[in-house]
PDB file of C-alpha atoms and ligand atoms in Angstrom:
ATOM      1  CA  MET A   1      74.235 -63.126  33.652  1.00 87.00           C
ATOM      2  CA  LYS A   2      76.240 -63.143  30.065  1.00 95.00           C
ATOM      3  CA  LEU A   3      73.407 -61.717  28.103  1.00 98.00           C
ATOM      4  CA  LEU A   4      70.703 -58.982  28.581  1.00 98.00           C
ATOM      5  CA  CYS A   5      67.817 -58.633  25.730  1.00 98.00           C
ATOM      6  CA  VAL A   6      65.094 -55.727  25.982  1.00 97.00           C
ATOM      7  CA  GLY A   7      62.794 -56.408  23.640  1.00 96.00           C
ATOM      8  CA  SER A   8      58.984 -57.580  22.865  1.00 96.00           C
ATOM      9  CA  VAL A   9      57.214 -60.721  24.128  1.00 98.00           C
ATOM     10  CA  ALA A  10      54.446 -60.830  21.819  1.00 98.00           C
ATOM     11  CA  TYR A  11      51.450 -63.011  20.913  1.00 98.00           C
ATOM     12  CA  ASP A  12      51.797 -62.943  16.849  1.00 98.00           C
ATOM     13  CA  THR A  13      49.121 -63.693  14.435  1.00 98.00           C
ATOM     14  CA  VAL A  14      50.997 -65.048  11.111  1.00 97.00           C
ATOM     15  CA  ALA A  15      49.930 -65.650   7.725  1.00 96.00           C
ATOM     16  CA  THR A  16      52.367 -67.351   5.253  1.00 93.00           C
ATOM     17  CA  PRO A  17      51.770 -69.363   2.019  1.00 92.00           C
ATOM     18  CA  PHE A  18      52.233 -72.413   4.189  1.00 90.00           C
ATOM     19  CA  GLY A  19      49.389 -72.008   6.910  1.00 93.00           C
ATOM     20  CA  ARG A  20      47.671 -69.312   9.409  1.00 96.00           C
ATOM     21  CA  ARG A  21      48.453 -69.454  13.199  1.00 97.00           C
ATOM     22  CA  GLU A  22      46.570 -67.215  15.497  1.00 98.00           C
ATOM     23  CA  ARG A  23      48.331 -65.685  18.640  1.00 98.00           C
ATOM     24  CA  ILE A  24      51.377 -67.861  18.881  1.00 98.00           C
ATOM     25  CA  LEU A  25      54.266 -67.032  21.155  1.00 98.00           C
ATOM     26  CA  GLY A  26      56.218 -64.570  19.287  1.00 98.00           C
ATOM     27  CA  GLY A  27      58.417 -61.125  20.277  1.00 97.00           C
ATOM     28  CA  SER A  28      62.306 -59.841  19.432  1.00 96.00           C
ATOM     29  CA  ALA A  29      63.140 -60.874  23.056  1.00 97.00           C
ATOM     30  CA  THR A  30      61.589 -64.047  23.180  1.00 98.00           C
ATOM     31  CA  TYR A  31      63.371 -65.431  19.672  1.00 98.00           C
ATOM     32  CA  PHE A  32      66.513 -63.498  20.597  1.00 98.00           C
ATOM     33  CA  SER A  33      66.550 -65.378  24.591  1.00 98.00           C
ATOM     34  CA  VAL A  34      65.924 -68.621  23.231  1.00 98.00           C
ATOM     35  CA  ALA A  35      68.385 -68.549  20.581  1.00 98.00           C
ATOM     36  CA  ALA A  36      70.870 -67.258  22.845  1.00 98.00           C
ATOM     37  CA  SER A  37      70.116 -69.554  25.963  1.00 98.00           C
ATOM     38  CA  TYR A  38      72.033 -72.338  23.738  1.00 98.00           C
ATOM     39  CA  PHE A  39      75.135 -70.811  24.335  1.00 98.00           C
ATOM     40  CA  ALA A  40      75.381 -68.614  27.764  1.00 98.00           C
ATOM     41  CA  GLY A  41      72.751 -67.490  30.698  1.00 97.00           C
ATOM     42  CA  VAL A  42      69.965 -64.826  29.569  1.00 98.00           C
ATOM     43  CA  GLY A  43      67.863 -62.430  30.727  1.00 98.00           C
ATOM     44  CA  ILE A  44      65.254 -60.449  29.104  1.00 98.00           C
ATOM     45  CA  MET A  45      63.432 -57.165  30.213  1.00 97.00           C
ATOM     46  CA  ALA A  46      59.888 -57.175  28.487  1.00 98.00           C
ATOM     47  CA  VAL A  47      56.266 -56.962  29.434  1.00 98.00           C
ATOM     48  CA  VAL A  48      53.346 -59.111  29.196  1.00 98.00           C
ATOM     49  CA  GLY A  49      49.391 -59.075  29.967  1.00 98.00           C
ATOM     50  CA  GLU A  50      47.225 -60.835  31.991  1.00 98.00           C
ATOM     51  CA  ASP A  51      46.226 -62.974  29.153  1.00 98.00           C
ATOM     52  CA  PHE A  52      49.968 -64.107  28.935  1.00 98.00           C
ATOM     53  CA  ARG A  53      49.859 -68.028  29.112  1.00 98.00           C
ATOM     54  CA  SER A  54      51.911 -70.398  31.383  1.00 97.00           C
ATOM     55  CA  GLU A  55      52.707 -73.160  28.708  1.00 98.00           C
ATOM     56  CA  ASP A  56      54.612 -69.699  26.946  1.00 98.00           C
ATOM     57  CA  ARG A  57      56.273 -68.895  30.133  1.00 98.00           C
ATOM     58  CA  ARG A  58      57.456 -72.442  30.478  1.00 98.00           C
ATOM     59  CA  VAL A  59      58.655 -72.021  26.815  1.00 98.00           C
ATOM     60  CA  LEU A  60      61.414 -69.525  28.018  1.00 98.00           C
ATOM     61  CA  GLU A  61      62.066 -71.453  31.683  1.00 98.00           C
ATOM     62  CA  LYS A  62      62.714 -74.370  29.803  1.00 98.00           C
ATOM     63  CA  HIS A  63      65.588 -72.718  28.495  1.00 98.00           C
ATOM     64  CA  LYS A  64      66.460 -70.877  31.604  1.00 98.00           C
ATOM     65  CA  VAL A  65      65.870 -67.871  30.355  1.00 98.00           C
ATOM     66  CA  ASP A  66      66.198 -65.335  33.765  1.00 98.00           C
ATOM     67  CA  LEU A  67      62.739 -63.848  33.778  1.00 98.00           C
ATOM     68  CA  GLU A  68      63.243 -61.303  36.586  1.00 97.00           C
ATOM     69  CA  GLY A  69      63.058 -58.243  33.932  1.00 97.00           C
ATOM     70  CA  LEU A  70      59.580 -59.679  32.697  1.00 98.00           C
ATOM     71  CA  ARG A  71      56.792 -57.662  33.699  1.00 97.00           C
ATOM     72  CA  THR A  72      53.280 -58.863  33.740  1.00 98.00           C
ATOM     73  CA  VAL A  73      50.577 -55.624  33.733  1.00 98.00           C
ATOM     74  CA  PRO A  74      47.478 -56.697  35.870  1.00 97.00           C
ATOM     75  CA  GLY A  75      45.022 -56.308  33.392  1.00 97.00           C
ATOM     76  CA  GLY A  76      46.661 -55.731  30.617  1.00 98.00           C
ATOM     77  CA  LEU A  77      47.073 -57.321  26.939  1.00 98.00           C
ATOM     78  CA  THR A  78      50.087 -58.909  25.678  1.00 98.00           C
ATOM     79  CA  PHE A  79      51.420 -56.474  22.407  1.00 98.00           C
ATOM     80  CA  HIS A  80      50.140 -58.300  19.448  1.00 98.00           C
ATOM     81  CA  TRP A  81      51.358 -58.323  16.368  1.00 97.00           C
ATOM     82  CA  HIS A  82      49.328 -59.479  12.852  1.00 97.00           C
ATOM     83  CA  GLY A  83      51.809 -60.110   9.935  1.00 96.00           C
ATOM     84  CA  GLU A  84      51.825 -61.476   6.564  1.00 96.00           C
ATOM     85  CA  TYR A  85      53.788 -62.894   3.979  1.00 93.00           C
ATOM     86  CA  GLY A  86      53.362 -63.706  -0.015  1.00 89.00           C
ATOM     87  CA  TYR A  87      55.640 -66.075  -1.481  1.00 84.00           C
ATOM     88  CA  ASP A  88      58.857 -63.726  -1.234  1.00 83.00           C
ATOM     89  CA  LEU A  89      59.285 -64.487   2.396  1.00 83.00           C
ATOM     90  CA  ASN A  90      61.935 -61.855   3.089  1.00 79.00           C
ATOM     91  CA  ASP A  91      58.960 -59.286   2.851  1.00 81.00           C
ATOM     92  CA  ALA A  92      56.889 -59.281   5.589  1.00 86.00           C
ATOM     93  CA  GLN A  93      53.632 -56.826   5.833  1.00 91.00           C
ATOM     94  CA  THR A  94      52.742 -55.542   9.252  1.00 93.00           C
ATOM     95  CA  LEU A  95      48.665 -55.453   9.556  1.00 95.00           C
ATOM     96  CA  LYS A  96      48.230 -54.476  12.597  1.00 96.00           C
ATOM     97  CA  THR A  97      50.328 -53.480  15.663  1.00 95.00           C
ATOM     98  CA  ASP A  98      48.451 -53.379  19.143  1.00 97.00           C
ATOM     99  CA  LEU A  99      51.238 -51.780  21.345  1.00 96.00           C
ATOM    100  CA  ASN A 100      48.641 -53.039  24.503  1.00 97.00           C
ATOM    101  CA  VAL A 101      51.068 -53.354  27.378  1.00 97.00           C
ATOM    102  CA  LEU A 102      53.920 -51.903  25.187  1.00 95.00           C
ATOM    103  CA  ALA A 103      52.820 -48.535  24.941  1.00 94.00           C
ATOM    104  CA  GLY A 104      53.884 -47.733  28.743  1.00 90.00           C
ATOM    105  CA  PHE A 105      56.475 -49.702  29.176  1.00 95.00           C
ATOM    106  CA  ALA A 106      59.523 -47.848  31.144  1.00 95.00           C
ATOM    107  CA  PRO A 107      61.663 -50.742  32.631  1.00 94.00           C
ATOM    108  CA  ASP A 108      64.143 -50.479  35.253  1.00 95.00           C
ATOM    109  CA  VAL A 109      67.074 -52.666  34.733  1.00 97.00           C
ATOM    110  CA  PRO A 110      66.814 -54.977  37.782  1.00 95.00           C
ATOM    111  CA  GLU A 111      70.281 -54.882  39.575  1.00 95.00           C
ATOM    112  CA  VAL A 112      71.495 -58.172  38.089  1.00 93.00           C
ATOM    113  CA  TYR A 113      71.323 -57.366  34.770  1.00 96.00           C
ATOM    114  CA  ARG A 114      73.245 -54.211  35.183  1.00 97.00           C
ATOM    115  CA  ASP A 115      76.605 -55.331  34.841  1.00 96.00           C
ATOM    116  CA  ALA A 116      75.496 -58.022  31.788  1.00 97.00           C
ATOM    117  CA  PRO A 117      78.533 -57.556  29.225  1.00 97.00           C
ATOM    118  CA  PHE A 118      76.663 -58.419  25.845  1.00 98.00           C
ATOM    119  CA  VAL A 119      73.353 -56.898  25.462  1.00 98.00           C
ATOM    120  CA  CYS A 120      70.902 -56.582  22.599  1.00 98.00           C
ATOM    121  CA  LEU A 121      68.421 -53.632  22.461  1.00 98.00           C
ATOM    122  CA  ALA A 122      65.975 -55.978  20.705  1.00 95.00           C
ATOM    123  CA  ASN A 123      63.058 -54.338  18.318  1.00 91.00           C
ATOM    124  CA  ILE A 124      61.315 -52.052  20.759  1.00 91.00           C
ATOM    125  CA  ASP A 125      60.489 -48.299  21.363  1.00 93.00           C
ATOM    126  CA  PRO A 126      63.839 -46.850  20.875  1.00 96.00           C
ATOM    127  CA  LYS A 127      62.733 -44.368  24.256  1.00 96.00           C
ATOM    128  CA  VAL A 128      62.905 -47.864  26.061  1.00 95.00           C
ATOM    129  CA  GLN A 129      66.296 -48.919  24.635  1.00 97.00           C
ATOM    130  CA  LEU A 130      67.771 -45.434  25.370  1.00 98.00           C
ATOM    131  CA  ARG A 131      66.204 -46.059  28.686  1.00 97.00           C
ATOM    132  CA  VAL A 132      67.947 -49.344  29.384  1.00 97.00           C
ATOM    133  CA  LEU A 133      71.206 -47.988  28.060  1.00 97.00           C
ATOM    134  CA  ASP A 134      71.306 -44.865  30.708  1.00 97.00           C
ATOM    135  CA  GLN A 135      71.233 -47.856  33.283  1.00 97.00           C
ATOM    136  CA  LEU A 136      74.160 -50.158  32.218  1.00 97.00           C
ATOM    137  CA  ARG A 137      77.254 -49.955  34.038  1.00 95.00           C
ATOM    138  CA  SER A 138      79.991 -50.958  31.407  1.00 92.00           C
ATOM    139  CA  PRO A 139      78.681 -53.250  28.734  1.00 97.00           C
ATOM    140  CA  LYS A 140      81.316 -54.906  26.388  1.00 97.00           C
ATOM    141  CA  LEU A 141      79.572 -55.049  23.066  1.00 98.00           C
ATOM    142  CA  VAL A 142      75.973 -53.394  23.026  1.00 98.00           C
ATOM    143  CA  ALA A 143      73.582 -54.637  19.493  1.00 98.00           C
ATOM    144  CA  ALA A 144      70.578 -52.682  18.621  1.00 98.00           C
ATOM    145  CA  ASP A 145      67.780 -54.181  16.298  1.00 96.00           C
ATOM    146  CA  THR A 146      64.771 -51.944  15.106  1.00 94.00           C
ATOM    147  CA  MET A 147      61.824 -51.850  12.543  1.00 90.00           C
ATOM    148  CA  ASN A 148      59.891 -49.831  10.019  1.00 90.00           C
ATOM    149  CA  PHE A 149      57.303 -48.842  12.843  1.00 90.00           C
ATOM    150  CA  TRP A 150      59.692 -46.902  14.941  1.00 93.00           C
ATOM    151  CA  ILE A 151      62.036 -45.832  11.872  1.00 96.00           C
ATOM    152  CA  ASP A 152      58.547 -43.979  11.237  1.00 93.00           C
ATOM    153  CA  ASN A 153      57.764 -43.194  14.233  1.00 94.00           C
ATOM    154  CA  ARG A 154      61.061 -42.445  16.683  1.00 96.00           C
ATOM    155  CA  ARG A 155      63.695 -41.423  14.020  1.00 96.00           C
ATOM    156  CA  ALA A 156      65.141 -38.743  16.342  1.00 97.00           C
ATOM    157  CA  GLU A 157      65.133 -41.136  19.335  1.00 97.00           C
ATOM    158  CA  LEU A 158      66.820 -43.929  17.066  1.00 98.00           C
ATOM    159  CA  ARG A 159      69.500 -41.820  15.961  1.00 97.00           C
ATOM    160  CA  GLU A 160      69.965 -41.019  19.500  1.00 98.00           C
ATOM    161  CA  VAL A 161      70.542 -45.208  20.102  1.00 98.00           C
ATOM    162  CA  LEU A 162      72.610 -45.442  17.076  1.00 98.00           C
ATOM    163  CA  SER A 163      75.299 -42.808  18.263  1.00 98.00           C
ATOM    164  CA  ARG A 164      75.503 -45.005  21.459  1.00 97.00           C
ATOM    165  CA  VAL A 165      75.745 -48.595  20.312  1.00 98.00           C
ATOM    166  CA  HIS A 166      78.500 -51.045  18.926  1.00 98.00           C
ATOM    167  CA  LEU A 167      76.436 -52.440  16.225  1.00 98.00           C
ATOM    168  CA  LEU A 168      73.316 -52.407  14.428  1.00 98.00           C
ATOM    169  CA  ILE A 169      71.432 -55.529  13.331  1.00 97.00           C
ATOM    170  CA  VAL A 170      68.717 -54.580  10.577  1.00 96.00           C
ATOM    171  CA  ASN A 171      67.137 -56.348   7.790  1.00 93.00           C
ATOM    172  CA  GLU A 172      67.694 -54.823   4.065  1.00 94.00           C
ATOM    173  CA  ALA A 173      64.493 -52.559   3.546  1.00 93.00           C
ATOM    174  CA  GLU A 174      65.225 -51.397   7.052  1.00 94.00           C
ATOM    175  CA  ALA A 175      68.376 -50.481   6.267  1.00 97.00           C
ATOM    176  CA  ARG A 176      67.456 -48.625   3.332  1.00 97.00           C
ATOM    177  CA  GLN A 177      64.431 -47.047   4.999  1.00 96.00           C
ATOM    178  CA  LEU A 178      66.517 -45.753   7.953  1.00 97.00           C
ATOM    179  CA  SER A 179      69.645 -44.534   5.362  1.00 97.00           C
ATOM    180  CA  GLN A 180      67.177 -43.789   2.586  1.00 97.00           C
ATOM    181  CA  GLU A 181      70.104 -45.106   0.683  1.00 98.00           C
ATOM    182  CA  TYR A 182      69.143 -47.765  -1.787  1.00 97.00           C
ATOM    183  CA  ASN A 183      72.783 -49.352  -2.215  1.00 98.00           C
ATOM    184  CA  LEU A 184      73.166 -51.429   1.025  1.00 97.00           C
ATOM    185  CA  LEU A 185      76.864 -50.589   1.125  1.00 97.00           C
ATOM    186  CA  LYS A 186      76.084 -46.899   0.952  1.00 98.00           C
ATOM    187  CA  ALA A 187      73.655 -47.359   3.548  1.00 98.00           C
ATOM    188  CA  GLY A 188      75.980 -49.271   5.813  1.00 98.00           C
ATOM    189  CA  GLN A 189      78.283 -46.943   5.485  1.00 98.00           C
ATOM    190  CA  LYS A 190      75.914 -43.807   6.377  1.00 98.00           C
ATOM    191  CA  ILE A 191      74.938 -45.376   9.279  1.00 98.00           C
ATOM    192  CA  LEU A 192      78.375 -46.105  10.480  1.00 98.00           C
ATOM    193  CA  ALA A 193      78.741 -42.604  10.261  1.00 98.00           C
ATOM    194  CA  TRP A 194      75.962 -41.799  12.745  1.00 98.00           C
ATOM    195  CA  GLY A 195      78.039 -44.029  15.416  1.00 97.00           C
ATOM    196  CA  PRO A 196      78.101 -48.153  15.370  1.00 98.00           C
ATOM    197  CA  LYS A 197      81.300 -50.025  14.582  1.00 97.00           C
ATOM    198  CA  MET A 198      79.488 -52.500  12.535  1.00 98.00           C
ATOM    199  CA  VAL A 199      76.123 -52.769  10.686  1.00 98.00           C
ATOM    200  CA  ILE A 200      75.095 -56.380  10.318  1.00 98.00           C
ATOM    201  CA  VAL A 201      72.150 -56.626   7.238  1.00 98.00           C
ATOM    202  CA  LYS A 202      70.078 -59.406   7.273  1.00 96.00           C
ATOM    203  CA  ARG A 203      68.823 -60.531   4.005  1.00 94.00           C
ATOM    204  CA  GLY A 204      66.358 -63.206   4.318  1.00 90.00           C
ATOM    205  CA  GLU A 205      67.499 -65.833   2.131  1.00 89.00           C
ATOM    206  CA  TYR A 206      69.868 -64.385   0.617  1.00 93.00           C
ATOM    207  CA  GLY A 207      72.106 -64.452   3.894  1.00 95.00           C
ATOM    208  CA  VAL A 208      73.741 -61.636   5.777  1.00 97.00           C
ATOM    209  CA  LEU A 209      75.949 -58.384   5.170  1.00 98.00           C
ATOM    210  CA  LYS A 210      78.735 -57.342   7.692  1.00 98.00           C
ATOM    211  CA  ILE A 211      79.582 -53.516   7.144  1.00 98.00           C
ATOM    212  CA  THR A 212      82.562 -51.704   8.728  1.00 98.00           C
ATOM    213  CA  PRO A 213      84.281 -48.723   7.693  1.00 97.00           C
ATOM    214  CA  HIS A 214      87.096 -50.840   6.136  1.00 95.00           C
ATOM    215  CA  SER A 215      85.669 -54.177   5.228  1.00 96.00           C
ATOM    216  CA  VAL A 216      82.786 -56.285   3.968  1.00 97.00           C
ATOM    217  CA  PHE A 217      81.550 -59.935   5.061  1.00 97.00           C
ATOM    218  CA  ALA A 218      78.999 -61.661   3.348  1.00 97.00           C
ATOM    219  CA  ALA A 219      77.481 -65.139   4.452  1.00 96.00           C
ATOM    220  CA  PRO A 220      74.967 -67.032   2.919  1.00 95.00           C
ATOM    221  CA  ALA A 221      71.722 -67.957   4.284  1.00 94.00           C
ATOM    222  CA  TYR A 222      71.491 -71.991   4.742  1.00 94.00           C
ATOM    223  CA  PRO A 223      69.495 -73.520   1.524  1.00 93.00           C
ATOM    224  CA  LEU A 224      66.502 -75.420   3.051  1.00 93.00           C
ATOM    225  CA  GLU A 225      63.555 -77.429   1.282  1.00 89.00           C
ATOM    226  CA  SER A 226      61.041 -76.314   3.867  1.00 86.00           C
ATOM    227  CA  VAL A 227      60.623 -72.952   5.129  1.00 89.00           C
ATOM    228  CA  PHE A 228      57.282 -72.087   6.589  1.00 90.00           C
ATOM    229  CA  ASP A 229      57.747 -68.897   8.806  1.00 94.00           C
ATOM    230  CA  PRO A 230      59.957 -66.568   8.695  1.00 94.00           C
ATOM    231  CA  THR A 231      58.926 -64.504  11.702  1.00 96.00           C
ATOM    232  CA  GLY A 232      61.181 -64.156  14.409  1.00 96.00           C
ATOM    233  CA  ALA A 233      64.259 -65.050  11.850  1.00 95.00           C
ATOM    234  CA  GLY A 234      66.314 -61.640  12.483  1.00 95.00           C
ATOM    235  CA  ASP A 235      66.149 -61.838  16.092  1.00 96.00           C
ATOM    236  CA  THR A 236      67.276 -65.213  16.189  1.00 98.00           C
ATOM    237  CA  PHE A 237      69.971 -64.493  14.306  1.00 97.00           C
ATOM    238  CA  ALA A 238      70.887 -61.763  16.827  1.00 98.00           C
ATOM    239  CA  GLY A 239      70.536 -64.180  19.386  1.00 98.00           C
ATOM    240  CA  GLY A 240      72.521 -66.806  18.092  1.00 98.00           C
ATOM    241  CA  PHE A 241      75.320 -64.463  17.131  1.00 98.00           C
ATOM    242  CA  MET A 242      75.136 -62.607  20.425  1.00 98.00           C
ATOM    243  CA  GLY A 243      75.411 -66.251  22.506  1.00 98.00           C
ATOM    244  CA  PHE A 244      78.317 -67.209  20.307  1.00 98.00           C
ATOM    245  CA  LEU A 245      80.043 -64.241  20.714  1.00 98.00           C
ATOM    246  CA  SER A 246      79.729 -64.509  24.320  1.00 98.00           C
ATOM    247  CA  THR A 247      81.648 -67.455  24.560  1.00 97.00           C
ATOM    248  CA  CYS A 248      84.545 -66.313  22.679  1.00 97.00           C
ATOM    249  CA  ALA A 249      87.721 -64.903  24.640  1.00 95.00           C
ATOM    250  CA  GLU A 250      88.632 -62.478  21.950  1.00 95.00           C
ATOM    251  CA  LEU A 251      86.451 -60.178  20.157  1.00 95.00           C
ATOM    252  CA  ASP A 252      88.271 -60.407  16.575  1.00 95.00           C
ATOM    253  CA  SER A 253      87.080 -60.465  13.197  1.00 93.00           C
ATOM    254  CA  THR A 254      87.181 -64.338  13.105  1.00 96.00           C
ATOM    255  CA  ALA A 255      85.028 -64.813  16.251  1.00 97.00           C
ATOM    256  CA  VAL A 256      82.294 -62.305  14.634  1.00 97.00           C
ATOM    257  CA  ARG A 257      82.449 -64.347  11.067  1.00 97.00           C
ATOM    258  CA  GLN A 258      81.994 -67.524  13.404  1.00 97.00           C
ATOM    259  CA  ALA A 259      78.958 -65.942  14.938  1.00 98.00           C
ATOM    260  CA  ILE A 260      77.609 -64.641  12.233  1.00 97.00           C
ATOM    261  CA  VAL A 261      77.490 -68.221  10.731  1.00 97.00           C
ATOM    262  CA  MET A 262      76.019 -69.040  14.058  1.00 98.00           C
ATOM    263  CA  GLY A 263      73.625 -67.139  13.963  1.00 98.00           C
ATOM    264  CA  SER A 264      72.521 -67.908  10.427  1.00 97.00           C
ATOM    265  CA  VAL A 265      72.444 -71.409  11.596  1.00 97.00           C
ATOM    266  CA  MET A 266      70.002 -70.649  14.707  1.00 98.00           C
ATOM    267  CA  ALA A 267      67.536 -68.637  12.051  1.00 97.00           C
ATOM    268  CA  SER A 268      67.718 -71.483   9.278  1.00 96.00           C
ATOM    269  CA  PHE A 269      66.127 -73.708  12.380  1.00 97.00           C
ATOM    270  CA  ASN A 270      63.479 -70.787  13.391  1.00 97.00           C
ATOM    271  CA  VAL A 271      62.152 -70.457   9.631  1.00 96.00           C
ATOM    272  CA  GLU A 272      61.188 -74.142   9.562  1.00 95.00           C
ATOM    273  CA  ASP A 273      57.965 -74.221  11.833  1.00 95.00           C
ATOM    274  CA  PHE A 274      55.997 -71.501  12.996  1.00 96.00           C
ATOM    275  CA  SER A 275      56.290 -69.674  16.343  1.00 97.00           C
ATOM    276  CA  LEU A 276      59.664 -71.658  18.302  1.00 97.00           C
ATOM    277  CA  ASN A 277      58.374 -74.743  17.721  1.00 97.00           C
ATOM    278  CA  ARG A 278      62.087 -75.786  16.054  1.00 97.00           C
ATOM    279  CA  LEU A 279      63.826 -73.250  18.014  1.00 98.00           C
ATOM    280  CA  SER A 280      62.776 -74.373  21.319  1.00 97.00           C
ATOM    281  CA  ALA A 281      63.474 -78.055  20.514  1.00 97.00           C
ATOM    282  CA  LEU A 282      67.162 -78.174  19.287  1.00 98.00           C
ATOM    283  CA  SER A 283      70.065 -80.306  20.203  1.00 97.00           C
ATOM    284  CA  ARG A 284      73.682 -79.449  20.542  1.00 96.00           C
ATOM    285  CA  ALA A 285      74.431 -82.088  17.893  1.00 98.00           C
ATOM    286  CA  GLU A 286      71.815 -80.597  15.089  1.00 97.00           C
ATOM    287  CA  ILE A 287      73.490 -77.001  15.995  1.00 98.00           C
ATOM    288  CA  GLN A 288      77.036 -78.333  15.355  1.00 98.00           C
ATOM    289  CA  GLU A 289      75.971 -80.773  12.860  1.00 97.00           C
ATOM    290  CA  ARG A 290      74.943 -77.457  10.458  1.00 97.00           C
ATOM    291  CA  PHE A 291      77.465 -75.019  11.811  1.00 97.00           C
ATOM    292  CA  SER A 292      80.154 -77.885   9.926  1.00 96.00           C
ATOM    293  CA  ALA A 293      77.071 -78.140   6.897  1.00 95.00           C
ATOM    294  CA  PHE A 294      77.352 -74.334   6.376  1.00 93.00           C
ATOM    295  CA  ARG A 295      81.518 -74.968   6.030  1.00 91.00           C
ATOM    296  CA  LYS A 296      81.268 -76.908   3.443  1.00 92.00           C
ATOM    297  CA  LEU A 297      78.477 -74.699   1.686  1.00 92.00           C
ATOM    298  CA  THR A 298      81.010 -71.933   1.663  1.00 89.00           C
ATOM    299  CA  GLU A 299      84.340 -73.944   0.853  1.00 89.00           C
ATOM    300  CA  PHE A 300      86.091 -72.818  -2.423  1.00 87.00           C
ATOM    301  CA  SER A 301      89.559 -73.640  -1.725  1.00 85.00           C
ATOM    302  CA  GLY A 302      91.601 -77.003  -1.299  1.00 80.00           C
ATOM    303  CA  LEU A 303      89.026 -79.515  -2.897  1.00 75.00           C
ATOM    304  CA  GLU A 304      90.980 -81.313  -4.513  1.00 65.00           C
TER     305      GLU A 304
HETATM  306  P1  AMP B 401      61.618 -60.284  12.920  1.00 79.18           P
HETATM  307  O1  AMP B 401      61.011 -61.679  11.984  1.00 79.18           O
HETATM  308  O2  AMP B 401      62.911 -60.954  13.483  1.00 79.18           O
HETATM  309  O3  AMP B 401      62.177 -59.113  12.077  1.00 79.18           O
HETATM  310  O4  AMP B 401      60.899 -60.108  14.072  1.00 79.18           O
HETATM  311  C1  AMP B 401      59.630 -60.442  14.375  1.00 79.18           C
HETATM  312  C2  AMP B 401      58.825 -60.432  15.686  1.00 79.18           C
HETATM  313  O5  AMP B 401      59.108 -58.861  15.844  1.00 79.18           O
HETATM  314  C3  AMP B 401      57.764 -60.788  15.646  1.00 79.18           C
HETATM  315  O6  AMP B 401      57.453 -61.731  16.566  1.00 79.18           O
HETATM  316  C4  AMP B 401      56.896 -59.693  16.810  1.00 79.18           C
HETATM  317  O7  AMP B 401      56.090 -60.047  17.678  1.00 79.18           O
HETATM  318  C5  AMP B 401      57.904 -58.572  16.829  1.00 79.18           C
HETATM  319  N1  AMP B 401      57.612 -57.416  16.782  1.00 79.18           N
HETATM  320  C6  AMP B 401      56.661 -56.669  15.415  1.00 79.18           C
HETATM  321  N2  AMP B 401      56.756 -55.276  15.503  1.00 79.18           N
HETATM  322  C7  AMP B 401      57.233 -55.113  16.247  1.00 79.18           C
HETATM  323  C8  AMP B 401      57.244 -53.591  16.815  1.00 79.18           C
HETATM  324  N3  AMP B 401      56.904 -52.808  16.682  1.00 79.18           N
HETATM  325  N4  AMP B 401      58.303 -53.615  18.489  1.00 79.18           N
HETATM  326  C9  AMP B 401      58.457 -54.686  18.677  1.00 79.18           C
HETATM  327  N5  AMP B 401      58.360 -55.872  18.196  1.00 79.18           N
HETATM  328  C10 AMP B 401      57.739 -56.356  17.379  1.00 79.18           C
END
């Protein structure tokens, strides 16, 4: 197992200017693992309730996501997130977070996952992220994600997570809230001082910034005419990014930059439909084609 992701498997109720869907499949581990599955074997650690539908489990199975770490709590209800977007699709408003079975989730890492070289501590309670970190043997690269809910409620635990991971992947509002700095470069440097070697700031339709102590790399988002639902774009980015990196012989800066573009490619597909409808039906050729289109999008030398 090359990749391990701990995070949420959720039912989302989502309203965007283009429609509303009730209790559709979502969750940070769901988006991450399906995106990563196009590159390497991935296992998830997450929890669902008895209401988790078999057709949703089949979405994960179809992508050969290892489900040994997916627990079902008898009589429990799956985590439910209710969010809304206005015309600024970069700005999700959380209307309700029903933790349900997520509230008591204290997983033990299955033996087969303990040696996973690439680990994503996706959006979930930082206490769970720490518990998982404690049980890993010697991961090559650990990335963490989080969101406002945990920044508000678990700041101290989150700081401990940051002191123990290589990489933080957050959106710009989270970077600002976490660092209490408006400027993203200053926010990035402040977070770097807390531990990670690299901070990746997702800026929705404006792309991504990678910040290290001595460098900045910027990639645009792929310009799309039809964006329906940005939910999961961040987790999909992380899945494409980590999935691609796990296939690279060297984790040098070229690999990281290419992985950022691949993460952006995967996220661009995800926002074209609700839930995982588009993400779970991709072909290798479509992914490669958009990766090449990205190269053209940002080329600015040797064009004569
Ligand atoms: P993203 O749009 O990539 O930031 O993530 C959206 C996903 O995060 C949704 O599918 C939600 O189910 C999930 N989510 C929302 N709030 C939380 C939370 N507090 N903990 C874990 N997952 C969450």
